[in-house]
Amino acid sequence: MTIPLAGVILIAVAIIGGAIAMGAFIWAIRTKQFKDLNTGAYVIFDKEEPVGEMTDTTFGYPEKNNPKK
């Protein structure tokens, strides 16, 4: 019984992909990427931004043309 070439290629790709993923995981552990998981969740917030006021126009209207005011 012989293994088809496509099967050999798929197995090789799976092994190489798994090795790359394992290497990335080991790198993340060694460089302490998992040390502080909570800080990244607050990076997008600005401490000086006024509460309830729109300060950007990415998903809304510019302040001068805002029909909600």
mmCIF file of C-alpha atoms in Angstrom:
data_model
loop_
_atom_site.group_PDB
_atom_site.id
_atom_site.type_symbol
_atom_site.label_atom_id
_atom_site.label_comp_id
_atom_site.label_asym_id
_atom_site.label_seq_id
_atom_site.Cartn_x
_atom_site.Cartn_y
_atom_site.Cartn_z
ATOM 1 C CA MET A 1 0.000 0.000 0.000
ATOM 2 C CA THR A 2 1.423 3.357 -1.014
ATOM 3 C CA ILE A 3 0.507 6.770 0.318
ATOM 4 C CA PRO A 4 -0.586 9.228 -2.391
ATOM 5 C CA LEU A 5 1.619 12.258 -2.971
ATOM 6 C CA ALA A 6 -1.170 14.622 -1.876
ATOM 7 C CA GLY A 7 -1.376 12.797 1.454
ATOM 8 C CA VAL A 8 2.360 13.138 2.017
ATOM 9 C CA ILE A 9 2.199 16.841 1.205
ATOM 10 C CA LEU A 10 -0.755 17.399 3.550
ATOM 11 C CA ILE A 11 0.964 15.553 6.384
ATOM 12 C CA ALA A 12 4.172 17.531 5.838
ATOM 13 C CA VAL A 13 2.292 20.840 5.796
ATOM 14 C CA ALA A 14 0.436 19.881 8.991
ATOM 15 C CA ILE A 15 3.675 18.978 10.763
ATOM 16 C CA ILE A 16 5.431 22.161 9.618
ATOM 17 C CA GLY A 17 2.424 24.305 10.573
ATOM 18 C CA GLY A 18 2.223 22.679 13.976
ATOM 19 C CA ALA A 19 5.938 23.243 14.540
ATOM 20 C CA ILE A 20 5.576 26.926 13.630
ATOM 21 C CA ALA A 21 2.596 27.314 15.982
ATOM 22 C CA MET A 22 4.454 25.563 18.791
ATOM 23 C CA GLY A 23 7.495 27.767 18.190
ATOM 24 C CA ALA A 24 5.348 30.903 18.350
ATOM 25 C CA PHE A 25 3.747 29.704 21.588
ATOM 26 C CA ILE A 26 7.134 28.949 23.172
ATOM 27 C CA TRP A 27 8.427 32.361 22.054
ATOM 28 C CA ALA A 28 5.388 34.050 23.642
ATOM 29 C CA ILE A 29 5.985 32.251 26.929
ATOM 30 C CA ARG A 30 9.717 33.036 26.992
ATOM 31 C CA THR A 31 9.180 36.735 26.245
ATOM 32 C CA LYS A 32 6.400 36.954 28.870
ATOM 33 C CA GLN A 33 3.679 37.947 26.404
ATOM 34 C CA PHE A 34 1.052 36.379 28.689
ATOM 35 C CA LYS A 35 2.223 38.195 31.835
ATOM 36 C CA ASP A 36 -0.337 41.037 31.733
ATOM 37 C CA LEU A 37 -3.496 40.212 29.818
ATOM 38 C CA ASN A 38 -5.680 43.010 31.204
ATOM 39 C CA THR A 39 -3.725 46.119 30.150
ATOM 40 C CA GLY A 40 -4.351 45.580 26.446
ATOM 41 C CA ALA A 41 -8.102 45.783 26.979
ATOM 42 C CA TYR A 42 -7.795 49.360 28.275
ATOM 43 C CA VAL A 43 -5.288 50.719 25.751
ATOM 44 C CA ILE A 44 -8.020 52.024 23.450
ATOM 45 C CA PHE A 45 -9.533 54.254 26.155
ATOM 46 C CA ASP A 46 -8.201 57.737 26.844
ATOM 47 C CA LYS A 47 -8.314 58.828 30.495
ATOM 48 C CA GLU A 48 -8.897 62.466 29.517
ATOM 49 C CA GLU A 49 -11.733 61.836 27.056
ATOM 50 C CA PRO A 50 -14.996 63.425 28.223
ATOM 51 C CA VAL A 51 -17.710 60.932 29.073
ATOM 52 C CA GLY A 52 -20.729 61.089 26.777
ATOM 53 C CA GLU A 53 -19.171 63.413 24.178
ATOM 54 C CA MET A 54 -18.167 62.289 20.722
ATOM 55 C CA THR A 55 -14.528 63.205 20.145
ATOM 56 C CA ASP A 56 -13.938 61.434 16.840
ATOM 57 C CA THR A 57 -15.884 61.081 13.617
ATOM 58 C CA THR A 58 -14.932 57.596 12.516
ATOM 59 C CA PHE A 59 -18.423 56.125 12.831
ATOM 60 C CA GLY A 60 -20.519 59.243 13.217
ATOM 61 C CA TYR A 61 -21.087 62.814 12.142
ATOM 62 C CA PRO A 62 -18.636 65.672 12.611
ATOM 63 C CA GLU A 63 -19.430 67.745 15.703
ATOM 64 C CA LYS A 64 -20.526 70.834 13.739
ATOM 65 C CA ASN A 65 -23.003 68.832 11.613
ATOM 66 C CA ASN A 66 -24.213 66.467 14.316
ATOM 67 C CA PRO A 67 -28.024 66.345 14.051
ATOM 68 C CA LYS A 68 -28.316 64.726 17.485
ATOM 69 C CA LYS A 69 -27.447 67.977 19.287
#
